[in-house]
Short mmCIF file of C-alpha atoms in Angstrom, two decimals:
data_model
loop_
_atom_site.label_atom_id
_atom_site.label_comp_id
_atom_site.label_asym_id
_atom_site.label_seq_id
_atom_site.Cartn_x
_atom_site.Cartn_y
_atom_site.Cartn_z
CA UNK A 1 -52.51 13.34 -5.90
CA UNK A 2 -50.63 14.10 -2.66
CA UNK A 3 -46.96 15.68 -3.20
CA UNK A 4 -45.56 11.75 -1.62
CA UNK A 5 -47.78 9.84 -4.25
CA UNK A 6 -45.86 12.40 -6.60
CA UNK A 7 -42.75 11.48 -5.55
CA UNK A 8 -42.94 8.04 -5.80
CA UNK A 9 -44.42 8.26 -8.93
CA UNK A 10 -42.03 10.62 -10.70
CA UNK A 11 -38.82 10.96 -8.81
CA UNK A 12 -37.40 10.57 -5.46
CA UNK A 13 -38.78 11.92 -2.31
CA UNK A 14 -35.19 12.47 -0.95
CA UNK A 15 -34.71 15.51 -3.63
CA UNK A 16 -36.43 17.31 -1.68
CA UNK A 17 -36.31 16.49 1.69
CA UNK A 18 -32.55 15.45 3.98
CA UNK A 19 -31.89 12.27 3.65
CA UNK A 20 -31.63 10.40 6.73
CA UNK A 21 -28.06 10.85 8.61
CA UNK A 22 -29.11 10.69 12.17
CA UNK A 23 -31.76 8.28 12.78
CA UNK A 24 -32.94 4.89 11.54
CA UNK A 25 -34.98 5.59 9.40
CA UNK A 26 -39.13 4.60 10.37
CA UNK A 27 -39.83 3.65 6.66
CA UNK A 28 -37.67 2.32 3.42
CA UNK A 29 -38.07 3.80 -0.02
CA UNK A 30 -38.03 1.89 -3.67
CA UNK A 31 -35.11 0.28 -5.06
CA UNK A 32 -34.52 2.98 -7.69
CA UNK A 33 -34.94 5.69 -4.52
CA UNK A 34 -32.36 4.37 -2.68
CA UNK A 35 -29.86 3.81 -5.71
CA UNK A 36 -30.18 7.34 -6.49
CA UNK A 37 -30.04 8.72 -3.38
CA UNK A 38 -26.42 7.45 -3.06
CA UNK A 39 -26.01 8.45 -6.55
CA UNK A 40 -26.67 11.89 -6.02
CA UNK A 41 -24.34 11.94 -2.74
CA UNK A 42 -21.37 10.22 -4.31
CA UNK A 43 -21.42 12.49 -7.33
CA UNK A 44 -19.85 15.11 -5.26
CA UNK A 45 -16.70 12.88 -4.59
CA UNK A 46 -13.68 13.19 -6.05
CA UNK A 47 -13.01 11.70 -9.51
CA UNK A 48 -10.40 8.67 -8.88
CA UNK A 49 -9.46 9.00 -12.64
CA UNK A 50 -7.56 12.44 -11.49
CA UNK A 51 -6.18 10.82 -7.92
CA UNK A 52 -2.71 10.95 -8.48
CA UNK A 53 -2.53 10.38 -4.62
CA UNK A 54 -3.95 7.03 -4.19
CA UNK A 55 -1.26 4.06 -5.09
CA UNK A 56 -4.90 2.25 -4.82
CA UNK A 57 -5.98 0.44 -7.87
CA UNK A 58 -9.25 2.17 -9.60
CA UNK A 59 -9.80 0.37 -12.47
CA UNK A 60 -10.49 -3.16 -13.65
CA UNK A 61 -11.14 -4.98 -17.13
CA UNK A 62 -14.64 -5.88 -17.59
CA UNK A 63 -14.59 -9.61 -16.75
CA UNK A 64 -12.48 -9.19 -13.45
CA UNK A 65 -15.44 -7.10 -12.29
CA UNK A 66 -17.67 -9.54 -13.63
CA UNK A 67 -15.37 -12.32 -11.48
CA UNK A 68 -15.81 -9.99 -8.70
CA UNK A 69 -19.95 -9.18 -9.22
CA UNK A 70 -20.32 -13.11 -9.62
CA UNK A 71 -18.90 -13.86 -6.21
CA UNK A 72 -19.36 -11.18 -3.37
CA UNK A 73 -21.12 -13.43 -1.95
CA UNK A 74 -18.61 -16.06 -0.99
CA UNK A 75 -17.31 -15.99 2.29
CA UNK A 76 -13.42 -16.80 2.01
CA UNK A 77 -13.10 -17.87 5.31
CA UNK A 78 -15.67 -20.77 5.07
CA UNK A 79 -12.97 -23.75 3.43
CA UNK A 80 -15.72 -26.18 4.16
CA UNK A 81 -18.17 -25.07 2.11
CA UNK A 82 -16.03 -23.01 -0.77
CA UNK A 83 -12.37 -25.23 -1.09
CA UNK A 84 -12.25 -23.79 -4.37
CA UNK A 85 -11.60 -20.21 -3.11
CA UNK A 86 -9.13 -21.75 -0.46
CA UNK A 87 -7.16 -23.26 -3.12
CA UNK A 88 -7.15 -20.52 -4.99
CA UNK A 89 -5.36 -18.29 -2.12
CA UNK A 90 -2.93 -21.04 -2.08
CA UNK A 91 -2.29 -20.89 -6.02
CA UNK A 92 -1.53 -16.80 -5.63
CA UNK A 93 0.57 -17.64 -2.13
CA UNK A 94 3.17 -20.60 -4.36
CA UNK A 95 2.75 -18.08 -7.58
CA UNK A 96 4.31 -14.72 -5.37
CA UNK A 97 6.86 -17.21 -3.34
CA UNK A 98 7.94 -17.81 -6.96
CA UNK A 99 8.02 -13.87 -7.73
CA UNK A 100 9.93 -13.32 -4.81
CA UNK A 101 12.47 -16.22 -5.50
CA UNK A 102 11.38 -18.02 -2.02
CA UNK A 103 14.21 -20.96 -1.92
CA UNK A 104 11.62 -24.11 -1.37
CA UNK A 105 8.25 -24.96 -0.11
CA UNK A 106 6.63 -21.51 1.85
CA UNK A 107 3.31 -20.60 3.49
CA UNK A 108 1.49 -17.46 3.62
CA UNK A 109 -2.06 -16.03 3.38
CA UNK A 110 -4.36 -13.49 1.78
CA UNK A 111 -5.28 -10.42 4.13
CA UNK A 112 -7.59 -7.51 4.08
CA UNK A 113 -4.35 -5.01 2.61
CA UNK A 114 -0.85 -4.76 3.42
CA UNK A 115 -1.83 -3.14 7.01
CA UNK A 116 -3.21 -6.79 8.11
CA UNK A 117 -0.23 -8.11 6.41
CA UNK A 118 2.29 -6.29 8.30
CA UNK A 119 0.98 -6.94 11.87
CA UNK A 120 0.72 -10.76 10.89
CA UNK A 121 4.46 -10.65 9.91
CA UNK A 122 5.48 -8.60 12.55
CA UNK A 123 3.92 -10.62 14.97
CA UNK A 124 5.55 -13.79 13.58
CA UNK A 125 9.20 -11.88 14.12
CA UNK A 126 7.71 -11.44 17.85
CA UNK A 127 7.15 -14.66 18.04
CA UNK A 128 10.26 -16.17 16.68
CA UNK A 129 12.39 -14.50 18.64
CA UNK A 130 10.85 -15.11 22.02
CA UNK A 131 11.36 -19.13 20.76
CA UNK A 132 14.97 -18.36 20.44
CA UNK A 133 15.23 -16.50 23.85
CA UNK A 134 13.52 -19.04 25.94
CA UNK A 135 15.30 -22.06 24.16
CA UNK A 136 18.61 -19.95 25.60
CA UNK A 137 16.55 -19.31 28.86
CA UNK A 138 16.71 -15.68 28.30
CA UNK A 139 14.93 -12.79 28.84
CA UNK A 140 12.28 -12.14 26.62
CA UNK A 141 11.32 -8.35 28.20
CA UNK A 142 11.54 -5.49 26.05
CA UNK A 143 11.88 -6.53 22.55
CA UNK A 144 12.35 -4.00 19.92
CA UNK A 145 11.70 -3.23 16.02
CA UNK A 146 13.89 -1.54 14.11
CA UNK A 147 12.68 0.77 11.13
CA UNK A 148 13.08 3.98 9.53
CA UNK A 149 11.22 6.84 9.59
CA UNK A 150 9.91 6.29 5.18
CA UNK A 151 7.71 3.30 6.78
CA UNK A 152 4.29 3.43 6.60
CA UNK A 153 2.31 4.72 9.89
CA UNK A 154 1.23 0.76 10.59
CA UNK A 155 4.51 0.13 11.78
CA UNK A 156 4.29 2.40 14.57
CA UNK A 157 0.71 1.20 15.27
CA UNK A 158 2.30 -2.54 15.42
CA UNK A 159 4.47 -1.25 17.92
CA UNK A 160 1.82 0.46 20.14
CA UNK A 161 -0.59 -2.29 19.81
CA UNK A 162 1.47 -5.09 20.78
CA UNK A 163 4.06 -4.30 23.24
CA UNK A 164 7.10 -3.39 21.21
CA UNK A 165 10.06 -0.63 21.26
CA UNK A 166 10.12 1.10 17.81
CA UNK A 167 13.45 2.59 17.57
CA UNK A 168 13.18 4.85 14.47
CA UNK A 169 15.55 6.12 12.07
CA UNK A 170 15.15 9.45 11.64
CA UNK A 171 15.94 10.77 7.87
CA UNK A 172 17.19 13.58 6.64
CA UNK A 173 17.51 15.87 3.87
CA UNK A 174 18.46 14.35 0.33
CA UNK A 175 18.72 10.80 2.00
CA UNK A 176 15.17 10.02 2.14
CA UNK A 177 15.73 5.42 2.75
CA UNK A 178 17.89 4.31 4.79
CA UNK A 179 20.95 1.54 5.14
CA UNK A 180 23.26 -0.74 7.35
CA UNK A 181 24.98 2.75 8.48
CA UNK A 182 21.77 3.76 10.17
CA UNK A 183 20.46 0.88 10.83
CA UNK A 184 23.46 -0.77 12.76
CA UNK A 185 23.95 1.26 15.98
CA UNK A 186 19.78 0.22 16.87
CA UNK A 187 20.72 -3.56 17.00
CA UNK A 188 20.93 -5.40 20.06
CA UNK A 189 19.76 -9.09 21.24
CA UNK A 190 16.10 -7.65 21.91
CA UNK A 191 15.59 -7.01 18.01
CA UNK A 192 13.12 -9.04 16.96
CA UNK A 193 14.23 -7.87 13.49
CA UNK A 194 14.65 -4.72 11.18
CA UNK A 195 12.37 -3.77 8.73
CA UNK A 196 13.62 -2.17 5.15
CA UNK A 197 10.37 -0.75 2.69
CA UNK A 198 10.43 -1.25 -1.17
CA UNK A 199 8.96 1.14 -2.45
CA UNK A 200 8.28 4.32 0.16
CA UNK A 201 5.34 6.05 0.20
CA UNK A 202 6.94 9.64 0.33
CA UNK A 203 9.51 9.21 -2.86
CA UNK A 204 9.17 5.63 -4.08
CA UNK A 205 12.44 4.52 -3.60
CA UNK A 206 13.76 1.40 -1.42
CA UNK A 207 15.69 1.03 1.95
CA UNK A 208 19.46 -0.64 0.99
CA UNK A 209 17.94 -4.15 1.49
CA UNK A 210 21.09 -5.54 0.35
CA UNK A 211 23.81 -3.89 2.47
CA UNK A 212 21.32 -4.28 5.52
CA UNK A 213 21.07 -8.34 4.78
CA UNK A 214 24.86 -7.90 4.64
CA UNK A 215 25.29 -6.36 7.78
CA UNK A 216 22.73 -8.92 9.93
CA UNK A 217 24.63 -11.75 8.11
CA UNK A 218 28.41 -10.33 9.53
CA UNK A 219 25.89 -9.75 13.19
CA UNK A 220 25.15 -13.24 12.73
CA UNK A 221 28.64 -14.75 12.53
CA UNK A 222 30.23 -12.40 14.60
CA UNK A 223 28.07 -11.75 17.58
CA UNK A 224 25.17 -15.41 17.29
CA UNK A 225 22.48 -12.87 16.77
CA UNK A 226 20.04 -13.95 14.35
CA UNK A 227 17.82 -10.87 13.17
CA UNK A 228 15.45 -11.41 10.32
CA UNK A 229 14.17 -8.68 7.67
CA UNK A 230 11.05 -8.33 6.97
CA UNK A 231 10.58 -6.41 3.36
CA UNK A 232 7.30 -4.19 3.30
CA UNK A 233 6.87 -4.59 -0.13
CA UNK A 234 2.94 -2.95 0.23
CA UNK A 235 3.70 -0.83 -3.51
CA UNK A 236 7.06 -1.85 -4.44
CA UNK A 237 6.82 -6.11 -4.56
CA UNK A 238 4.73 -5.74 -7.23
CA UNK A 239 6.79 -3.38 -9.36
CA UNK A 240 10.48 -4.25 -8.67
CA UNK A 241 10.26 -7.75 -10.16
CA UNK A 242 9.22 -6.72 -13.35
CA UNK A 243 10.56 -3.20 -13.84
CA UNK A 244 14.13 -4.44 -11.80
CA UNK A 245 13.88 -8.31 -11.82
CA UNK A 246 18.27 -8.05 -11.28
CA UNK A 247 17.52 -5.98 -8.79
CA UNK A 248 17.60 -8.25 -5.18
CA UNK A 249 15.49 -7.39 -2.32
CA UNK A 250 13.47 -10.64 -1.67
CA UNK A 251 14.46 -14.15 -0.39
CA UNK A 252 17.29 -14.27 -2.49
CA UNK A 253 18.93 -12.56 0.28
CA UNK A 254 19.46 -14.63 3.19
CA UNK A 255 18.49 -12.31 6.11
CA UNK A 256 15.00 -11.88 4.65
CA UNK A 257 11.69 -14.09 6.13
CA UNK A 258 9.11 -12.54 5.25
CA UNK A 259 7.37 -10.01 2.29
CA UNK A 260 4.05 -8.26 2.46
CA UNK A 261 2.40 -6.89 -0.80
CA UNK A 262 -0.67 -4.88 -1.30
CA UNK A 263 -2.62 -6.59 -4.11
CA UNK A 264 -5.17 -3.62 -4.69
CA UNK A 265 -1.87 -1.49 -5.53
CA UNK A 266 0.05 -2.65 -8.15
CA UNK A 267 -1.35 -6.28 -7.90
CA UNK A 268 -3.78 -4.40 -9.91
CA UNK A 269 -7.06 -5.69 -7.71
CA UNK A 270 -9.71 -3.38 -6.19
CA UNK A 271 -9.32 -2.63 -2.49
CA UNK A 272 -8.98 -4.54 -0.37
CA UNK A 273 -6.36 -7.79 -0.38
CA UNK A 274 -3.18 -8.11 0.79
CA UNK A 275 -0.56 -10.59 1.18
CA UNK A 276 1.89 -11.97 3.47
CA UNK A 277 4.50 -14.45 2.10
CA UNK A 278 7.28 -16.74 4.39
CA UNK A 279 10.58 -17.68 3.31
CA UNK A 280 10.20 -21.24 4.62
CA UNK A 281 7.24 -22.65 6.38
CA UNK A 282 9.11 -22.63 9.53
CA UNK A 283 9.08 -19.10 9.20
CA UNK A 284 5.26 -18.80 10.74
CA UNK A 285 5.05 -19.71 14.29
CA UNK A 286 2.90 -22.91 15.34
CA UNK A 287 1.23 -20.84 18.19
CA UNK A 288 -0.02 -18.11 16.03
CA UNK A 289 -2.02 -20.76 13.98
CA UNK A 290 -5.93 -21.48 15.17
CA UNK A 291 -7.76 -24.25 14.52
CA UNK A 292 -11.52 -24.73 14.41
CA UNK A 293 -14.27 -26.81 12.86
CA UNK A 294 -17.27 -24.87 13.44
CA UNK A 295 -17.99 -24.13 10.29
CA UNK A 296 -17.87 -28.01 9.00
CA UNK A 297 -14.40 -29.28 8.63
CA UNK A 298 -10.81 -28.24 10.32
CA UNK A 299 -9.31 -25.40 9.12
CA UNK A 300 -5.91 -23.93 10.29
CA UNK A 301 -6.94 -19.80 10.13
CA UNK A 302 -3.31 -17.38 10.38
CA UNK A 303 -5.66 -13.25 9.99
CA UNK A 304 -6.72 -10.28 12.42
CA UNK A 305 -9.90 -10.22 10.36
CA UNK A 306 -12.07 -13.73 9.98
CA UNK A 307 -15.03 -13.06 7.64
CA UNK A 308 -14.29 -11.65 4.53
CA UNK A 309 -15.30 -11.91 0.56
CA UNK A 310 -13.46 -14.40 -1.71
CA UNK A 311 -13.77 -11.84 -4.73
CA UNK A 312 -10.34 -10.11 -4.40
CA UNK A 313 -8.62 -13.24 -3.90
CA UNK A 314 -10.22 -14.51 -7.33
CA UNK A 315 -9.72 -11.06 -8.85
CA UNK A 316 -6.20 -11.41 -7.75
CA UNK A 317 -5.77 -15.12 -9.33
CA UNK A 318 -7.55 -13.71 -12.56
CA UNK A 319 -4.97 -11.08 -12.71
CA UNK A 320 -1.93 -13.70 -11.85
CA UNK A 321 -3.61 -15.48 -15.51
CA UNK A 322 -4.26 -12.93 -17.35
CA UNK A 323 -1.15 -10.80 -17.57
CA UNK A 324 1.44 -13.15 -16.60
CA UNK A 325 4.98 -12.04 -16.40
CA UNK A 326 4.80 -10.65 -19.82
CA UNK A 327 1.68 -8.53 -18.90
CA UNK A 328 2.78 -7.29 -15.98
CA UNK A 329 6.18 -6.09 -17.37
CA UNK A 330 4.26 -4.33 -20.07
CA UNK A 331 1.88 -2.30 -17.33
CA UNK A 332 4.61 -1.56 -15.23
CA UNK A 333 6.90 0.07 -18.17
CA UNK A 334 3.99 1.97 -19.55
CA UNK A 335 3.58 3.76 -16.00
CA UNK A 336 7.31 3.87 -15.34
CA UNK A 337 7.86 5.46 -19.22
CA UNK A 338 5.01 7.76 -18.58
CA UNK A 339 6.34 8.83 -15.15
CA UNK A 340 9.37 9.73 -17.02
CA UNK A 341 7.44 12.05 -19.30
CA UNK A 342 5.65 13.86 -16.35
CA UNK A 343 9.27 14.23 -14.67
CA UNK A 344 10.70 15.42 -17.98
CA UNK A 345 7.87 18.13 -18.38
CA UNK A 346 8.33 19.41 -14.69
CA UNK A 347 12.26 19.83 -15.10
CA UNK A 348 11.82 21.55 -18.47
CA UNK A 349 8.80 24.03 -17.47
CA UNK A 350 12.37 25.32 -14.94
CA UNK A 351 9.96 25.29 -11.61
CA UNK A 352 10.53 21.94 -10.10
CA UNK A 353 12.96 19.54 -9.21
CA UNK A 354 12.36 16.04 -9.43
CA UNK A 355 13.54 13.58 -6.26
CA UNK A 356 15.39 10.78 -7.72
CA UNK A 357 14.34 9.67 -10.85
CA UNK A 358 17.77 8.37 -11.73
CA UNK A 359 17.34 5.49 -9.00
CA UNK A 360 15.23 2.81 -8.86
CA UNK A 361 11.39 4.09 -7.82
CA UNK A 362 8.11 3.10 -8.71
CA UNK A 363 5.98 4.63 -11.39
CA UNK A 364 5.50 7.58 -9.53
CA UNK A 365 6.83 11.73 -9.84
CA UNK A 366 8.45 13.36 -6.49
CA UNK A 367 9.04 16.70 -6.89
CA UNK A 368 9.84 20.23 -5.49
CA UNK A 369 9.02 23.51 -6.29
CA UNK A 370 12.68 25.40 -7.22
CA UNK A 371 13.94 28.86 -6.64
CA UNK A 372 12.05 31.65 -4.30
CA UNK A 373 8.63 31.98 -4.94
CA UNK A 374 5.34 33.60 -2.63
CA UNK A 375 4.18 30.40 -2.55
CA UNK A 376 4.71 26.66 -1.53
CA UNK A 377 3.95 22.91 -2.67
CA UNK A 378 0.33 23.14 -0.55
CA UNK A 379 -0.64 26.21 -2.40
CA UNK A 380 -0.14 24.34 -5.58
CA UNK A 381 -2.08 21.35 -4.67
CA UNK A 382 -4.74 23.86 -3.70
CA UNK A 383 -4.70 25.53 -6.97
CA UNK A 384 -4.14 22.42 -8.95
CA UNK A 385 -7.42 20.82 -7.24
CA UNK A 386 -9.31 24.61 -7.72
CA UNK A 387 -9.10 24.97 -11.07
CA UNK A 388 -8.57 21.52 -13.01
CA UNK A 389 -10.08 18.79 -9.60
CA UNK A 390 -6.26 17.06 -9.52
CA UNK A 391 -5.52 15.48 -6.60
CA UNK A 392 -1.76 15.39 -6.22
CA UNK A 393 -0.92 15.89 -2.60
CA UNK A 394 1.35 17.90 -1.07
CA UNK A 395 3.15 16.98 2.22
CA UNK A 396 5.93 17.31 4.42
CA UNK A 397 8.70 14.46 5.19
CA UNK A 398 9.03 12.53 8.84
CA UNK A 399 11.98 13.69 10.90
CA UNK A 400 14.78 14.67 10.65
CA UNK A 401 13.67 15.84 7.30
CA UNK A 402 10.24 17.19 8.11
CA UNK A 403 11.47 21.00 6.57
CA UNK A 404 11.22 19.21 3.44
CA UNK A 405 7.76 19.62 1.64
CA UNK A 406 7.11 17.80 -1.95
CA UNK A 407 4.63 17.01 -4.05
CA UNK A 408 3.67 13.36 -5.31
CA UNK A 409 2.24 12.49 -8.30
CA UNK A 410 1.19 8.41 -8.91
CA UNK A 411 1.44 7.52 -12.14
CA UNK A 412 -1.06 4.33 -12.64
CA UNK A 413 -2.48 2.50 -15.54
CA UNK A 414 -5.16 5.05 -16.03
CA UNK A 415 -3.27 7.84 -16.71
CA UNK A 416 -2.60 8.13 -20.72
CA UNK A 417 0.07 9.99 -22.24
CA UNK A 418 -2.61 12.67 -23.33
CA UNK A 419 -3.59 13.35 -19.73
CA UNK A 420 0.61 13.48 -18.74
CA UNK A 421 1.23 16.08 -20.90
CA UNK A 422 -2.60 18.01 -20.02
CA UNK A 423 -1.48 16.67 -16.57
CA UNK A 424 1.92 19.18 -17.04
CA UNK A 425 0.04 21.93 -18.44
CA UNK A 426 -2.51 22.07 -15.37
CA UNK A 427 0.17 22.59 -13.01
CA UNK A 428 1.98 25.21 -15.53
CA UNK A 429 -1.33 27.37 -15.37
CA UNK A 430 -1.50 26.81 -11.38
CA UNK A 431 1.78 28.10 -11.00
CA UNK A 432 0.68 30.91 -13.23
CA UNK A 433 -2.16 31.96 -11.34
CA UNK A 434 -0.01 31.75 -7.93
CA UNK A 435 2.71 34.18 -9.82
CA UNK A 436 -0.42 36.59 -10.03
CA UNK A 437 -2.44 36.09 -6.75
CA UNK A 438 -0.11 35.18 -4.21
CA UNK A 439 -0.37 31.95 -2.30
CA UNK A 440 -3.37 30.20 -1.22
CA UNK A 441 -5.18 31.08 1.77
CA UNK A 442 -4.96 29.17 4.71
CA UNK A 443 -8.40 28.62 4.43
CA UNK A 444 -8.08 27.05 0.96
CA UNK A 445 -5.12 24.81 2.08
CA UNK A 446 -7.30 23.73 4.55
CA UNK A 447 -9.59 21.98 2.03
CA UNK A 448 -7.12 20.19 0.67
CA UNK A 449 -6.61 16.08 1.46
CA UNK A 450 -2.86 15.29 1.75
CA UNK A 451 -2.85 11.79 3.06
CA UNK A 452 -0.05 9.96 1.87
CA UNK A 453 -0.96 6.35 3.34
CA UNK A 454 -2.01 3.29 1.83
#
């Protein structure tokens, strides 16, 4: 028997040899071969039980998988053939207008994650306000966007991409959101409107969504110029409404158009769906709707990305069932009490100081080492990841704060008291082994991922 026939008859020929990387491969291999071929490659990722950086959902009850096995399938896009899955969209779309206290009758749509989202909503805010310069017969060069600098990186891509000023506002250090102070002296009749986060992705915490809707309201009376918010609610518009449901931020303020929400964060789906939700239908621009029928019937499509898997969407609508208000509340106040723990731990091991976790935040721990030390926030990520595989990363903030470095730590469904508290000890014994060696090598810090997007 030849050492192939062996292979195929006891284990797989790709143990042995590369597997293929660079070329198409000439010939295929068994089922089983090429299961555990990926197997073996993917067993050298990390775990995403011990992510603390991802706000990305990464796990699922049983029969939401089983929802999700059952139709990958299914191509959303196709109405014609699969209404079911349309309506389905439109159920989650009237359930979130609800969540978000939307005034009447809304649109919106599923999209691939909050990234799709935002340029749909931005580009409606382009949209609408060229309608409202050329009804005046104005100009309707140089319009401009108006953000600060705890957005997500998208918003600067949105900017690049399609023709529009970004006029950041820079933070600084121990104001890490911003308000109607700093957002005020950016305003002018080419804002197509000013965006405020819920939920950052550096500390958690929310832009001052009410004193900015209060501002643009006095702009509105006093000067005619009507500029919208848009709310980038990718983490935090699935977490305020149930850990802060007093707490306003979404269309019960009047200033505010449109909300984007991540579903695959705390929507509690698998990568990847997003959503985009209007205040009023009027809200989405005619001219940004297409229409086709080639795929059977009419069908008004409002995404960047056309094909695309009806599972999340169902996942989603199985999660909307499931939990509930109720549900939710209880998910989100098990992470938020267990990020209080972690927080607790850090302040009383007398190394760290925790960012804000008086204020409203999501379930998450920001927090800086304390005192002098030979070492810094990367060198403990690096040693956390070393010795115990942790992933909590370590980062600097955008300008004017960038000499600020913290660490953030997600707390997420997964993440049981019992692993907070061996969580807390990890980090103790990291910062032990720093006290002794000295800080991490450049090379090691290197190694380490510290990508705080989406």
């Amino acid at each position: 028997m030849t050492e192939r026939d062996d292979g195929a008859l006891f284990g797989n020929r790709f143990l042995t040899t590369p597997a293929p990387s660079e070329k198409f491969p000439e010939r295929g291999m068994a089922a089983t071969d090429a299961m555990r071929l990926l197997d073996v490659d993917l067993a050298m990722e990390g775990d995403p039980q011990r992510n603390l950086a991802t706000f990305v959902t990464t796990w699922m009850e049983p029969e939401a998988q089983r929802i999700i096995a059952e139709n990958l399938h299914r191509n959303f896009i196709d109405h014609a053939e699969y209404p079911i899955s349309a309506e389905i969209e439109q159920r989650c779309v009237r359930m979130l207008a609800d969540l978000f206290n939307a005034p009447g009758k809304t649109t919106g749509c599923r999209t691939q994650g909050s990234s799709e989202a935002i340029m749909l909503g931005a580009l409606s805010l382009k949209w609408k306000w060229r309608e409202r310069r050329q009804a005046a017969g104005l100009s309707v060069e140089r319009p401009n966007l108006v953000f600060g600098g705890d957005v997500h990186v998208v918003w600067e891509k949105f900017c690049r991409y399609f023709d529009v000023e970004p006029r950041i506002v820079p933070l600084a250090e121990g104001k890490y959101t911003i308000g109607p102070e700093d957002v005020e002296p950016h305003l002018d009749e080419h804002t197509i409107g000013v965006v405020a986060v819920l939920g950052t992705t550096f500390t958690g915490h929310k832009d001052d969504v009410v004193g900015i809707d209060e501002l643009l309201r006095d702009i509105r009376k006093k000067r005619d110029l009507d500029i919208p918010i848009h709310v980038d609610g990718a983490s935090g518009a699935f977490v305020w409404p149930f850990l802060y449901p007093d707490s306003k931020w979404d269309f019960r303020l009047e200033q505010v158009r449109s909300i984007n929400v991540s579903g695959h964060k705390y929507g509690l789906v698998y990568p990847g769906i997003g959503w985009l939700v209007f205040r009023e239908e009027s809200d989405l621009p005619e001219d940004l709707v297409f229409y086709e029928n080639y795929l059977g019937k009419t069908d008004a499509t409002f995404t960047l990305n056309f094909s695309t898997g009806a599972s999340m969407v169902l996942a989603q609508y199985y999660n909307f069932v499931r939990l509930g208000r109720q549900g939710y509340t209880y998910v989100m106040k098990m992470m938020q009490e267990n990020a209080r723990v972690l927080a607790d731990n850090l302040r009383s091991g007398g190394r760290f100081e925790v960012i804000g976790g008086d204020a409203e935040q999501l379930p998450l721990v920001a927090f800086r080492l304390t005192g002098e030390q030979d070492y810094d926030e990367s060198d403990v990520a690096w040693q956390l990841s070393a010795e115990r595989g942790w992933m909590v990363p370590a980062y600097t903030l955008p300008p004017d704060a960038q000499g600020i470095k913290i660490m953030r730590a997600l707390v997420k469904e997964t993440l049981s008291r019992e692993q907070i508290d061996r969580l807390s000890e990890d980090i103790a014994d990291a910062c032990r082994t720093l006290d002794a060696k000295g800080a991490a090598h450049d090379v090691e810090r290197a190694q380490v991922k510290r990508g705080t997007g989406y």
